[in-house]
Amino acid sequence: MKKIKFVIVLIVGIVFFNSCDSRTTQDLEGVVTNPTYVKNIKPIMDAKCVSCHSQSGNADYPDLDTYQNVVDAQNGTNSSKLLCSLTSSSCTSDRMPKSDAPLSNSTITTISNWIANNCPEQ
Ligand code: HEC
């Protein structure tokens, strides 16, 4: 009997830990009303986008690894794609981040607030 209880506690523990683990720092912070690149946007890009979007040298596939590159992606001819790519696959062939869970609504709202505020760096 004791053994069964232990196993149940162990399983509940693993499920609990995994559910916490899959949350990003940004999820826990909630929506940031006045985000800056350095404080809020760079950590999101580094965690979720830069692994693919870095030094690609491909205009259809923007680098998102520096402030200037993210601003260029946002200001370029395909600017609407930066936000749009996060919520649907209608503007890119796959929803971003590609092959990963979607960003949380609060993270997407933070990015949207940053763009609405003209992409402040600091
Ligand atoms: C696993 C690799 C991978 C990750 C991670 C990833 N992307 Fe992409 N992204 C791609 C590829 C490949 C393309 C090229 C088009 C396609 O396949 O949809 C692309 C295309 C895009 C485009 C469209 C560019 C254009 O002009 O058509 C945007 C914007 C974009 N990604 C933003 C992001 C953002 C923002 C993140 C992080 C939240 C992200 N991506 C994470 C691989 C990735």
PDB file of C-alpha atoms and ligand atoms in Angstrom:
ATOM      1  CA  MET A   1       0.000   0.000   0.000  1.00  0.00           C
ATOM      2  CA  LYS A   2       2.763   2.387   0.985  1.00  0.00           C
ATOM      3  CA  LYS A   3       4.496   1.672  -2.282  1.00  0.00           C
ATOM      4  CA  ILE A   4       1.382   2.600  -4.292  1.00  0.00           C
ATOM      5  CA  LYS A   5       1.013   5.877  -2.420  1.00  0.00           C
ATOM      6  CA  PHE A   6       4.640   6.664  -3.113  1.00  0.00           C
ATOM      7  CA  VAL A   7       4.193   5.957  -6.818  1.00  0.00           C
ATOM      8  CA  ILE A   8       1.101   8.182  -6.969  1.00  0.00           C
ATOM      9  CA  VAL A   9       2.916  11.023  -5.210  1.00  0.00           C
ATOM     10  CA  LEU A  10       5.822  10.556  -7.600  1.00  0.00           C
ATOM     11  CA  ILE A  11       3.586  10.704 -10.700  1.00  0.00           C
ATOM     12  CA  VAL A  12       1.700  13.766  -9.434  1.00  0.00           C
ATOM     13  CA  GLY A  13       5.058  15.365  -8.656  1.00  0.00           C
ATOM     14  CA  ILE A  14       6.414  14.695 -12.139  1.00  0.00           C
ATOM     15  CA  VAL A  15       3.277  16.048 -13.821  1.00  0.00           C
ATOM     16  CA  PHE A  16       3.349  19.133 -11.604  1.00  0.00           C
ATOM     17  CA  PHE A  17       7.025  19.794 -12.252  1.00  0.00           C
ATOM     18  CA  ASN A  18       6.679  19.357 -15.996  1.00  0.00           C
ATOM     19  CA  SER A  19       3.747  21.741 -16.185  1.00  0.00           C
ATOM     20  CA  CYS A  20       5.784  24.377 -14.371  1.00  0.00           C
ATOM     21  CA  ASP A  21       8.805  23.653 -16.495  1.00  0.00           C
ATOM     22  CA  SER A  22       7.054  24.244 -19.804  1.00  0.00           C
ATOM     23  CA  ARG A  23       6.179  27.810 -18.787  1.00  0.00           C
ATOM     24  CA  THR A  24       8.614  30.455 -19.878  1.00  0.00           C
ATOM     25  CA  THR A  25       9.775  33.336 -17.697  1.00  0.00           C
ATOM     26  CA  GLN A  26       7.609  35.631 -19.799  1.00  0.00           C
ATOM     27  CA  ASP A  27       4.478  33.579 -19.004  1.00  0.00           C
ATOM     28  CA  LEU A  28       5.080  34.095 -15.329  1.00  0.00           C
ATOM     29  CA  GLU A  29       5.607  37.816 -15.749  1.00  0.00           C
ATOM     30  CA  GLY A  30       2.345  38.320 -17.622  1.00  0.00           C
ATOM     31  CA  VAL A  31       1.771  41.146 -20.071  1.00  0.00           C
ATOM     32  CA  VAL A  32       4.367  43.941 -20.063  1.00  0.00           C
ATOM     33  CA  THR A  33       2.738  47.246 -20.975  1.00  0.00           C
ATOM     34  CA  ASN A  34       5.896  49.192 -21.846  1.00  0.00           C
ATOM     35  CA  PRO A  35       8.381  46.542 -22.927  1.00  0.00           C
ATOM     36  CA  THR A  36      11.879  47.314 -24.197  1.00  0.00           C
ATOM     37  CA  TYR A  37      14.029  45.189 -26.467  1.00  0.00           C
ATOM     38  CA  VAL A  38      16.743  44.646 -23.867  1.00  0.00           C
ATOM     39  CA  LYS A  39      14.453  43.792 -20.959  1.00  0.00           C
ATOM     40  CA  ASN A  40      11.613  41.925 -22.614  1.00  0.00           C
ATOM     41  CA  ILE A  41      11.944  41.211 -26.318  1.00  0.00           C
ATOM     42  CA  LYS A  42      15.516  39.904 -26.520  1.00  0.00           C
ATOM     43  CA  PRO A  43      14.848  37.200 -23.885  1.00  0.00           C
ATOM     44  CA  ILE A  44      11.851  35.986 -25.916  1.00  0.00           C
ATOM     45  CA  MET A  45      13.805  35.970 -29.197  1.00  0.00           C
ATOM     46  CA  ASP A  46      16.789  34.265 -27.581  1.00  0.00           C
ATOM     47  CA  ALA A  47      14.638  31.565 -26.020  1.00  0.00           C
ATOM     48  CA  LYS A  48      12.275  30.912 -28.905  1.00  0.00           C
ATOM     49  CA  CYS A  49      13.540  32.264 -32.231  1.00  0.00           C
ATOM     50  CA  VAL A  50      17.294  32.796 -32.473  1.00  0.00           C
ATOM     51  CA  SER A  51      18.123  29.092 -32.683  1.00  0.00           C
ATOM     52  CA  CYS A  52      16.804  29.244 -36.259  1.00  0.00           C
ATOM     53  CA  HIS A  53      16.746  32.972 -37.036  1.00  0.00           C
ATOM     54  CA  SER A  54      20.417  33.768 -36.801  1.00  0.00           C
ATOM     55  CA  GLN A  55      23.010  34.402 -39.521  1.00  0.00           C
ATOM     56  CA  SER A  56      20.764  32.958 -42.173  1.00  0.00           C
ATOM     57  CA  GLY A  57      21.703  35.581 -44.761  1.00  0.00           C
ATOM     58  CA  ASN A  58      18.272  34.997 -46.278  1.00  0.00           C
ATOM     59  CA  ALA A  59      15.865  37.915 -46.697  1.00  0.00           C
ATOM     60  CA  ASP A  60      12.795  35.685 -46.467  1.00  0.00           C
ATOM     61  CA  TYR A  61      14.044  34.301 -43.246  1.00  0.00           C
ATOM     62  CA  PRO A  62      14.962  37.263 -41.042  1.00  0.00           C
ATOM     63  CA  ASP A  63      17.734  37.178 -38.462  1.00  0.00           C
ATOM     64  CA  LEU A  64      16.241  37.996 -35.059  1.00  0.00           C
ATOM     65  CA  ASP A  65      19.462  37.988 -33.062  1.00  0.00           C
ATOM     66  CA  THR A  66      20.147  41.716 -32.588  1.00  0.00           C
ATOM     67  CA  TYR A  67      18.051  44.805 -31.892  1.00  0.00           C
ATOM     68  CA  GLN A  68      18.640  46.117 -35.421  1.00  0.00           C
ATOM     69  CA  ASN A  69      17.711  42.800 -37.018  1.00  0.00           C
ATOM     70  CA  VAL A  70      14.436  42.533 -35.109  1.00  0.00           C
ATOM     71  CA  VAL A  71      13.594  46.162 -35.950  1.00  0.00           C
ATOM     72  CA  ASP A  72      14.467  45.508 -39.610  1.00  0.00           C
ATOM     73  CA  ALA A  73      12.214  42.451 -39.608  1.00  0.00           C
ATOM     74  CA  GLN A  74       9.465  44.591 -38.125  1.00  0.00           C
ATOM     75  CA  ASN A  75      10.011  47.583 -40.468  1.00  0.00           C
ATOM     76  CA  GLY A  76      10.673  45.652 -43.653  1.00  0.00           C
ATOM     77  CA  THR A  77       8.308  44.917 -46.494  1.00  0.00           C
ATOM     78  CA  ASN A  78       7.124  41.825 -44.659  1.00  0.00           C
ATOM     79  CA  SER A  79       6.710  43.629 -41.337  1.00  0.00           C
ATOM     80  CA  SER A  80       3.216  42.373 -40.606  1.00  0.00           C
ATOM     81  CA  LYS A  81       4.605  38.870 -40.587  1.00  0.00           C
ATOM     82  CA  LEU A  82       6.483  39.241 -37.319  1.00  0.00           C
ATOM     83  CA  LEU A  83       3.327  39.318 -35.217  1.00  0.00           C
ATOM     84  CA  CYS A  84       1.183  37.395 -37.624  1.00  0.00           C
ATOM     85  CA  SER A  85       3.634  34.484 -37.694  1.00  0.00           C
ATOM     86  CA  LEU A  86       3.096  33.970 -33.958  1.00  0.00           C
ATOM     87  CA  THR A  87      -0.609  33.329 -34.177  1.00  0.00           C
ATOM     88  CA  SER A  88      -1.262  31.722 -37.526  1.00  0.00           C
ATOM     89  CA  SER A  89       0.295  29.930 -40.437  1.00  0.00           C
ATOM     90  CA  SER A  90      -1.523  32.101 -42.977  1.00  0.00           C
ATOM     91  CA  CYS A  91       1.414  34.516 -43.375  1.00  0.00           C
ATOM     92  CA  THR A  92       4.283  32.013 -43.098  1.00  0.00           C
ATOM     93  CA  SER A  93       4.323  28.399 -44.140  1.00  0.00           C
ATOM     94  CA  ASP A  94       4.305  27.448 -40.476  1.00  0.00           C
ATOM     95  CA  ARG A  95       3.267  29.209 -37.311  1.00  0.00           C
ATOM     96  CA  MET A  96       6.296  30.484 -35.373  1.00  0.00           C
ATOM     97  CA  PRO A  97       8.152  29.335 -33.438  1.00  0.00           C
ATOM     98  CA  LYS A  98       8.278  26.578 -36.027  1.00  0.00           C
ATOM     99  CA  SER A  99       7.998  23.063 -34.540  1.00  0.00           C
ATOM    100  CA  ASP A 100       7.393  24.420 -31.052  1.00  0.00           C
ATOM    101  CA  ALA A 101       4.412  25.323 -28.862  1.00  0.00           C
ATOM    102  CA  PRO A 102       2.909  28.749 -29.590  1.00  0.00           C
ATOM    103  CA  LEU A 103       4.017  31.672 -27.437  1.00  0.00           C
ATOM    104  CA  SER A 104       1.579  32.456 -24.631  1.00  0.00           C
ATOM    105  CA  ASN A 105      -1.040  35.141 -25.221  1.00  0.00           C
ATOM    106  CA  SER A 106       0.656  37.404 -22.682  1.00  0.00           C
ATOM    107  CA  THR A 107       3.999  37.089 -24.494  1.00  0.00           C
ATOM    108  CA  ILE A 108       2.373  37.881 -27.840  1.00  0.00           C
ATOM    109  CA  THR A 109       0.627  40.895 -26.289  1.00  0.00           C
ATOM    110  CA  THR A 110       3.970  42.074 -24.886  1.00  0.00           C
ATOM    111  CA  ILE A 111       5.526  41.898 -28.381  1.00  0.00           C
ATOM    112  CA  SER A 112       2.510  43.684 -29.822  1.00  0.00           C
ATOM    113  CA  ASN A 113       2.830  46.456 -27.189  1.00  0.00           C
ATOM    114  CA  TRP A 114       6.519  46.818 -28.058  1.00  0.00           C
ATOM    115  CA  ILE A 115       5.700  47.307 -31.742  1.00  0.00           C
ATOM    116  CA  ALA A 116       2.879  49.758 -30.912  1.00  0.00           C
ATOM    117  CA  ASN A 117       5.407  51.795 -28.875  1.00  0.00           C
ATOM    118  CA  ASN A 118       7.809  51.994 -31.859  1.00  0.00           C
ATOM    119  CA  CYS A 119      10.202  49.287 -30.701  1.00  0.00           C
ATOM    120  CA  PRO A 120      12.200  51.000 -27.916  1.00  0.00           C
ATOM    121  CA  GLU A 121      15.640  49.484 -27.378  1.00  0.00           C
ATOM    122  CA  GLN A 122      16.174  50.310 -23.681  1.00  0.00           C
TER     123      GLN A 122
HETATM  124  C1  HEC B   1      12.827  25.604 -35.768  1.00  0.00           C
HETATM  125  C2  HEC B   1      13.231  26.796 -36.497  1.00  0.00           C
HETATM  126  C3  HEC B   1      12.482  28.088 -36.298  1.00  0.00           C
HETATM  127  C4  HEC B   1      12.156  28.708 -35.116  1.00  0.00           C
HETATM  128  C5  HEC B   1      12.451  28.245 -33.695  1.00  0.00           C
HETATM  129  C6  HEC B   1      11.504  29.943 -35.485  1.00  0.00           C
HETATM  130  N1  HEC B   1      11.427  30.050 -36.844  1.00  0.00           N
HETATM  131 FE1  HEC B   1      10.609  31.607 -37.896  1.00  0.00          FE
HETATM  132  N2  HEC B   1      10.989  30.644 -39.647  1.00  0.00           N
HETATM  133  C7  HEC B   1      11.619  29.429 -39.774  1.00  0.00           C
HETATM  134  C8  HEC B   1      11.653  29.042 -41.179  1.00  0.00           C
HETATM  135  C9  HEC B   1      12.273  27.778 -41.743  1.00  0.00           C
HETATM  136  C10 HEC B   1      11.013  30.087 -41.908  1.00  0.00           C
HETATM  137  C11 HEC B   1      10.773  30.188 -43.420  1.00  0.00           C
HETATM  138  C12 HEC B   1       9.328  30.135 -43.783  1.00  0.00           C
HETATM  139  C13 HEC B   1       8.576  28.974 -43.208  1.00  0.00           C
HETATM  140  O1  HEC B   1       9.060  27.820 -43.247  1.00  0.00           O
HETATM  141  O2  HEC B   1       7.474  29.206 -42.705  1.00  0.00           O
HETATM  142  C14 HEC B   1      10.626  31.084 -40.918  1.00  0.00           C
HETATM  143  C15 HEC B   1       9.979  32.256 -41.222  1.00  0.00           C
HETATM  144  C16 HEC B   1       9.678  33.254 -40.309  1.00  0.00           C
HETATM  145  C17 HEC B   1       9.100  34.538 -40.649  1.00  0.00           C
HETATM  146  C18 HEC B   1       8.652  34.980 -42.025  1.00  0.00           C
HETATM  147  C19 HEC B   1       9.663  35.728 -42.773  1.00  0.00           C
HETATM  148  C20 HEC B   1       9.084  36.176 -44.110  1.00  0.00           C
HETATM  149  O3  HEC B   1       9.321  37.317 -44.457  1.00  0.00           O
HETATM  150  O4  HEC B   1       8.381  35.390 -44.764  1.00  0.00           O
HETATM  151  C21 HEC B   1       8.982  35.248 -39.494  1.00  0.00           C
HETATM  152  C22 HEC B   1       8.459  36.665 -39.312  1.00  0.00           C
HETATM  153  C23 HEC B   1       9.471  34.399 -38.425  1.00  0.00           C
HETATM  154  N3  HEC B   1       9.883  33.192 -38.944  1.00  0.00           N
HETATM  155  C24 HEC B   1       9.500  34.762 -37.113  1.00  0.00           C
HETATM  156  C25 HEC B   1       9.851  33.901 -36.066  1.00  0.00           C
HETATM  157  C26 HEC B   1       9.765  34.264 -34.670  1.00  0.00           C
HETATM  158  C27 HEC B   1       9.305  35.609 -34.153  1.00  0.00           C
HETATM  159  C28 HEC B   1      10.182  33.171 -33.963  1.00  0.00           C
HETATM  160  C29 HEC B   1      10.230  33.017 -32.459  1.00  0.00           C
HETATM  161  C30 HEC B   1       8.999  33.275 -31.736  1.00  0.00           C
HETATM  162  C31 HEC B   1      10.541  32.120 -34.912  1.00  0.00           C
HETATM  163  N4  HEC B   1      10.321  32.603 -36.178  1.00  0.00           N
HETATM  164  C32 HEC B   1      11.038  30.870 -34.573  1.00  0.00           C
HETATM  165  C33 HEC B   1      12.150  28.677 -38.740  1.00  0.00           C
HETATM  166  C34 HEC B   1      12.011  28.941 -37.387  1.00  0.00           C
END
